[in-house]
Coordinates of N, CA and C in Angstrom, one line a residue:
M231 N 2.2 -31.3 0.2 CA 3.2 -31.3 1.2 C 2.5 -31.5 2.6
R232 N 1.3 -31.3 2.8 CA 0.6 -31.4 4.0 C 1.3 -30.8 5.2
D233 N 1.8 -31.6 6.1 CA 2.5 -31.1 7.3 C 4.1 -31.2 7.1
R234 N 4.5 -31.0 5.9 CA 5.9 -31.1 5.6 C 6.5 -29.7 5.4
V235 N 7.8 -29.7 5.7 CA 8.6 -28.4 5.6 C 9.8 -28.7 4.7
L236 N 10.1 -27.8 3.8 CA 11.3 -27.8 3.0 C 12.4 -26.9 3.6
V237 N 13.6 -27.4 3.9 CA 14.6 -26.7 4.6 C 15.9 -26.7 3.9
K238 N 16.6 -25.6 3.8 CA 17.9 -25.5 3.3 C 18.9 -25.3 4.4
R239 N 19.8 -26.2 4.5 CA 20.8 -26.1 5.6 C 21.6 -24.8 5.6
V240 N 21.8 -24.2 6.8 CA 22.6 -23.0 6.9 C 24.0 -23.4 7.4
E241 N 25.0 -23.1 6.6 CA 26.3 -23.5 7.0 C 26.8 -22.7 8.2
E242 N 27.4 -23.4 9.1 CA 27.9 -22.8 10.3 C 29.4 -22.5 10.1
E243 N 29.9 -21.6 10.9 CA 31.4 -21.3 10.8 C 32.2 -22.5 11.1
R244 N 33.3 -22.7 10.4 CA 34.1 -23.9 10.5 C 35.4 -23.6 11.1
T245 N 35.4 -22.6 12.0 CA 36.6 -22.3 12.8 C 36.3 -22.4 14.2
T246 N 37.2 -23.1 15.0 CA 37.0 -23.2 16.4 C 37.3 -21.9 17.1
A247 N 36.9 -21.9 18.4 CA 37.1 -20.7 19.2 C 38.6 -20.4 19.3
G248 N 39.5 -21.4 19.2 CA 40.9 -21.1 19.2 C 41.5 -20.7 17.9
G249 N 40.7 -20.6 16.9 CA 41.2 -20.2 15.6 C 41.5 -21.3 14.6
I250 N 41.3 -22.6 15.0 CA 41.6 -23.7 14.1 C 40.5 -23.9 13.1
V251 N 40.9 -23.9 11.8 CA 39.9 -24.1 10.7 C 39.7 -25.6 10.5
L252 N 38.4 -26.0 10.6 CA 38.1 -27.4 10.4 C 37.9 -27.7 8.9
P253 N 38.5 -28.8 8.4 CA 38.2 -29.2 7.0 C 36.8 -29.8 6.9
D254 N 36.2 -29.8 5.7 CA 34.9 -30.3 5.5 C 34.7 -31.7 6.0
S255 N 35.7 -32.6 5.9 CA 35.6 -33.9 6.3 C 35.5 -34.1 7.8
A256 N 36.0 -33.1 8.6 CA 35.9 -33.2 10.1 C 34.7 -32.5 10.6
A257 N 34.1 -31.6 9.9 CA 33.0 -30.8 10.4 C 31.7 -31.6 10.2
E258 N 30.8 -31.5 11.2 CA 29.5 -32.2 11.2 C 28.6 -31.3 10.3
K259 N 27.6 -31.9 9.7 CA 26.6 -31.1 9.0 C 25.8 -30.3 10.0
P260 N 25.5 -29.0 9.6 CA 24.8 -28.2 10.5 C 23.4 -28.7 10.8
N261 N 22.9 -28.4 12.0 CA 21.6 -28.8 12.4 C 20.6 -27.7 12.4
R262 N 20.9 -26.7 11.6 CA 19.9 -25.6 11.5 C 19.8 -25.3 10.0
G263 N 18.6 -24.7 9.7 CA 18.4 -24.4 8.3 C 17.3 -23.3 8.2
E264 N 17.2 -22.8 7.0 CA 16.1 -21.8 6.7 C 15.0 -22.5 6.0
V265 N 13.8 -22.2 6.4 CA 12.6 -22.8 5.8 C 12.3 -22.2 4.5
I266 N 12.3 -23.0 3.4 CA 12.1 -22.6 2.1 C 10.6 -22.6 1.6
A267 N 9.9 -23.7 2.1 CA 8.5 -23.8 1.8 C 7.8 -24.6 2.9
V268 N 6.5 -24.4 3.0 CA 5.7 -25.2 4.0 C 4.4 -25.6 3.4
G269 N 3.9 -26.7 3.8 CA 2.6 -27.2 3.4 C 1.5 -26.5 4.1
P270 N 0.3 -26.7 3.8 CA -0.8 -26.1 4.4 C -1.1 -26.6 5.8
G271 N -0.7 -27.8 6.1 CA -0.9 -28.3 7.5 C -1.6 -29.7 7.4
K272 N -1.8 -30.3 8.5 CA -2.4 -31.7 8.5 C -3.8 -31.6 8.9
S273 N -4.7 -32.5 8.4 CA -6.1 -32.5 8.7 C -6.3 -33.3 10.0
N274 N -7.2 -32.8 10.8 CA -7.5 -33.6 12.0 C -8.7 -34.5 11.7
D275 N -9.3 -35.1 12.8 CA -10.3 -36.1 12.6 C -11.6 -35.5 12.0
K276 N -11.8 -34.2 12.3 CA -13.0 -33.5 11.8 C -12.8 -32.9 10.4
G277 N -11.6 -33.1 9.8 CA -11.4 -32.6 8.5 C -10.9 -31.2 8.4
E278 N -10.6 -30.6 9.6 CA -10.1 -29.2 9.7 C -8.6 -29.3 9.6
V279 N -8.0 -28.3 8.8 CA -6.6 -28.3 8.6 C -6.0 -27.5 9.8
R280 N -5.0 -28.1 10.5 CA -4.2 -27.4 11.5 C -3.0 -26.8 10.8
P281 N -2.9 -25.5 10.8 CA -1.7 -24.9 10.1 C -0.4 -25.2 10.7
I282 N 0.7 -25.1 9.9 CA 2.0 -25.4 10.4 C 2.5 -24.1 11.2
S283 N 3.2 -24.4 12.3 CA 3.6 -23.3 13.2 C 4.9 -22.5 12.7
V284 N 5.6 -23.0 11.6 CA 6.7 -22.2 11.1 C 6.3 -21.6 9.8
K285 N 7.1 -20.6 9.3 CA 6.8 -19.9 8.1 C 8.1 -19.8 7.2
V286 N 7.9 -19.5 6.0 CA 9.0 -19.4 5.1 C 9.9 -18.3 5.6
G287 N 11.2 -18.5 5.7 CA 12.2 -17.6 6.1 C 12.7 -17.8 7.6
D288 N 11.9 -18.6 8.3 CA 12.3 -19.0 9.7 C 13.6 -19.8 9.7
I289 N 14.5 -19.6 10.7 CA 15.6 -20.4 10.9 C 15.3 -21.4 12.0
V290 N 15.4 -22.7 11.7 CA 14.9 -23.8 12.6 C 16.1 -24.7 13.0
L291 N 15.9 -25.3 14.1 CA 16.8 -26.4 14.6 C 16.2 -27.7 14.4
F292 N 17.0 -28.7 14.0 CA 16.5 -30.1 13.8 C 17.5 -31.1 14.2
S293 N 17.1 -32.3 14.4 CA 18.1 -33.3 14.8 C 19.0 -33.7 13.6
Q294 N 20.1 -34.2 13.8 CA 21.1 -34.5 12.8 C 20.6 -35.4 11.6
Y295 N 19.7 -36.3 12.0 CA 19.3 -37.3 11.0 C 17.8 -37.0 10.5
A296 N 17.3 -35.8 10.8 CA 15.9 -35.5 10.5 C 15.8 -35.3 9.0
G297 N 14.6 -35.6 8.5 CA 14.2 -35.4 7.1 C 14.8 -36.3 6.1
S298 N 14.4 -36.1 4.8 CA 14.9 -36.8 3.7 C 15.6 -35.8 2.8
K299 N 16.8 -36.2 2.3 CA 17.6 -35.3 1.4 C 17.0 -35.4 0.0
I300 N 16.8 -34.2 -0.6 CA 16.4 -34.1 -2.0 C 17.2 -33.1 -2.7
K301 N 17.4 -33.2 -4.0 CA 18.1 -32.2 -4.8 C 17.2 -31.5 -5.7
V302 N 17.2 -30.1 -5.6 CA 16.4 -29.3 -6.4 C 17.4 -28.3 -7.1
D303 N 17.5 -28.4 -8.4 CA 18.4 -27.5 -9.2 C 19.8 -27.6 -8.7
G304 N 20.2 -28.9 -8.4 CA 21.6 -29.1 -7.9 C 21.9 -28.8 -6.5
E305 N 20.9 -28.3 -5.8 CA 21.1 -27.9 -4.4 C 20.4 -28.9 -3.5
E306 N 21.2 -29.3 -2.4 CA 20.6 -30.3 -1.5 C 19.7 -29.6 -0.4
L307 N 18.5 -30.1 -0.3 CA 17.5 -29.6 0.6 C 17.0 -30.8 1.5
L308 N 16.3 -30.5 2.5 CA 15.8 -31.5 3.4 C 14.2 -31.3 3.4
M309 N 13.5 -32.4 3.2 CA 12.1 -32.4 3.4 C 11.8 -33.1 4.7
M310 N 11.2 -32.4 5.6 CA 10.9 -33.0 6.9 C 9.5 -32.7 7.4
G311 N 9.0 -33.5 8.3 CA 7.7 -33.2 8.9 C 7.9 -32.1 10.0
E312 N 6.8 -31.5 10.3 CA 6.8 -30.4 11.3 C 7.3 -31.0 12.6
D313 N 7.0 -32.2 12.9 CA 7.4 -32.8 14.2 C 8.9 -33.0 14.3
D314 N 9.7 -33.0 13.2 CA 11.1 -33.1 13.2 C 11.8 -31.8 13.6
I315 N 11.1 -30.7 13.6 CA 11.7 -29.4 14.0 C 11.7 -29.3 15.5
L316 N 12.9 -29.0 16.0 CA 13.1 -28.9 17.5 C 12.8 -27.5 18.0
G317 N 13.0 -26.5 17.2 CA 12.7 -25.1 17.6 C 13.0 -24.1 16.5
V318 N 12.6 -22.9 16.8 CA 12.8 -21.8 15.8 C 13.8 -20.8 16.5
I319 N 14.8 -20.4 15.8 CA 15.8 -19.4 16.3 C 15.3 -18.0 16.0
E320 N 15.2 -17.2 17.0 CA 14.8 -15.8 16.8 C 15.9 -14.9 17.1
D321 N 16.0 -13.8 16.4 CA 17.1 -12.8 16.6 C 16.9 -12.0 17.8

Protein backbone atom coordinates (compact mmCIF):
# COMPACT_ATOMS: atom_id res chain seq x y z
CA MET A 1 0.00 0.00 0.00
CA ARG A 2 3.02 2.29 0.49
CA ASP A 3 1.54 5.79 1.02
CA ARG A 4 -2.05 4.70 0.37
CA VAL A 5 -4.99 4.85 2.75
CA LEU A 6 -8.18 2.75 2.65
CA VAL A 7 -11.24 4.80 3.65
CA LYS A 8 -14.90 3.91 4.29
CA ARG A 9 -17.27 6.80 3.59
CA VAL A 10 -19.21 8.02 6.62
CA GLU A 11 -22.82 8.76 5.72
CA GLU A 12 -23.95 12.24 6.64
CA GLU A 13 -27.41 13.19 7.77
CA ARG A 14 -29.79 13.60 4.84
CA THR A 15 -32.16 16.08 6.45
CA THR A 16 -31.80 19.81 5.89
CA ALA A 17 -31.83 22.33 8.73
CA GLY A 18 -35.48 23.05 7.87
CA GLY A 19 -36.42 19.38 8.32
CA ILE A 20 -36.61 18.41 4.64
CA VAL A 21 -35.45 14.85 3.98
CA LEU A 22 -33.24 14.55 0.89
CA PRO A 23 -33.62 11.44 -1.30
CA ASP A 24 -30.50 9.45 -2.19
CA SER A 25 -30.56 10.79 -5.75
CA ALA A 26 -30.41 14.44 -4.55
CA ALA A 27 -27.77 14.01 -1.87
CA GLU A 28 -24.08 14.32 -2.68
CA LYS A 29 -21.74 11.58 -1.57
CA PRO A 30 -20.09 12.45 1.74
CA ASN A 31 -16.58 13.86 1.66
CA ARG A 32 -15.57 12.34 4.96
CA GLY A 33 -14.71 8.83 5.94
CA GLU A 34 -13.12 6.55 8.48
CA VAL A 35 -9.62 5.24 7.86
CA ILE A 36 -9.78 1.43 7.65
CA ALA A 37 -6.14 0.66 6.78
CA VAL A 38 -2.89 2.52 6.09
CA GLY A 39 0.31 1.57 4.35
CA PRO A 40 3.73 1.87 5.98
CA GLY A 41 4.58 5.09 4.13
CA LYS A 42 6.63 6.22 1.17
CA SER A 43 10.39 5.85 0.79
CA ASN A 44 12.48 8.99 0.31
CA ASP A 45 15.66 9.31 -1.79
CA LYS A 46 17.75 7.81 1.03
CA GLY A 47 15.53 4.72 1.27
CA GLU A 48 14.04 5.79 4.61
CA VAL A 49 10.31 5.26 5.02
CA ARG A 50 8.33 8.39 5.95
CA PRO A 51 5.33 7.14 7.98
CA ILE A 52 1.78 8.21 7.10
CA SER A 53 0.33 10.93 9.32
CA VAL A 54 -3.13 9.32 9.75
CA LYS A 55 -3.99 6.15 11.63
CA VAL A 56 -6.74 3.54 11.55
CA GLY A 57 -9.93 4.94 13.08
CA ASP A 58 -9.28 8.59 12.13
CA ILE A 59 -12.15 10.49 10.48
CA VAL A 60 -10.74 12.33 7.46
CA LEU A 61 -11.94 14.89 4.91
CA PHE A 62 -11.19 14.46 1.22
CA SER A 63 -12.24 16.02 -2.07
CA GLN A 64 -15.34 14.70 -3.82
CA TYR A 65 -13.41 12.89 -6.56
CA ALA A 66 -10.48 11.64 -4.46
CA GLY A 67 -9.37 8.04 -4.57
CA SER A 68 -10.35 4.96 -6.50
CA LYS A 69 -13.52 3.05 -5.64
CA ILE A 70 -13.04 -0.60 -4.75
CA LYS A 71 -15.44 -3.23 -3.38
CA VAL A 72 -14.46 -5.47 -0.50
CA ASP A 73 -17.03 -8.04 0.66
CA GLY A 74 -19.76 -6.06 -1.15
CA GLU A 75 -18.84 -2.80 0.61
CA GLU A 76 -17.65 0.22 -1.39
CA LEU A 77 -14.38 1.67 -0.09
CA LEU A 78 -11.94 4.29 -1.37
CA MET A 79 -8.23 3.73 -1.88
CA MET A 80 -6.44 7.08 -1.92
CA GLY A 81 -3.00 8.53 -1.51
CA GLU A 82 -2.11 10.38 1.67
CA ASP A 83 -1.93 13.59 -0.40
CA ASP A 84 -5.67 13.27 -1.21
CA ILE A 85 -6.57 13.73 2.47
CA LEU A 86 -7.46 17.35 3.24
CA GLY A 87 -7.59 17.03 7.02
CA VAL A 88 -8.43 14.97 10.08
CA ILE A 89 -11.59 15.69 12.11
CA GLU A 90 -10.98 15.68 15.84
CA ASP A 91 -13.73 15.52 18.47
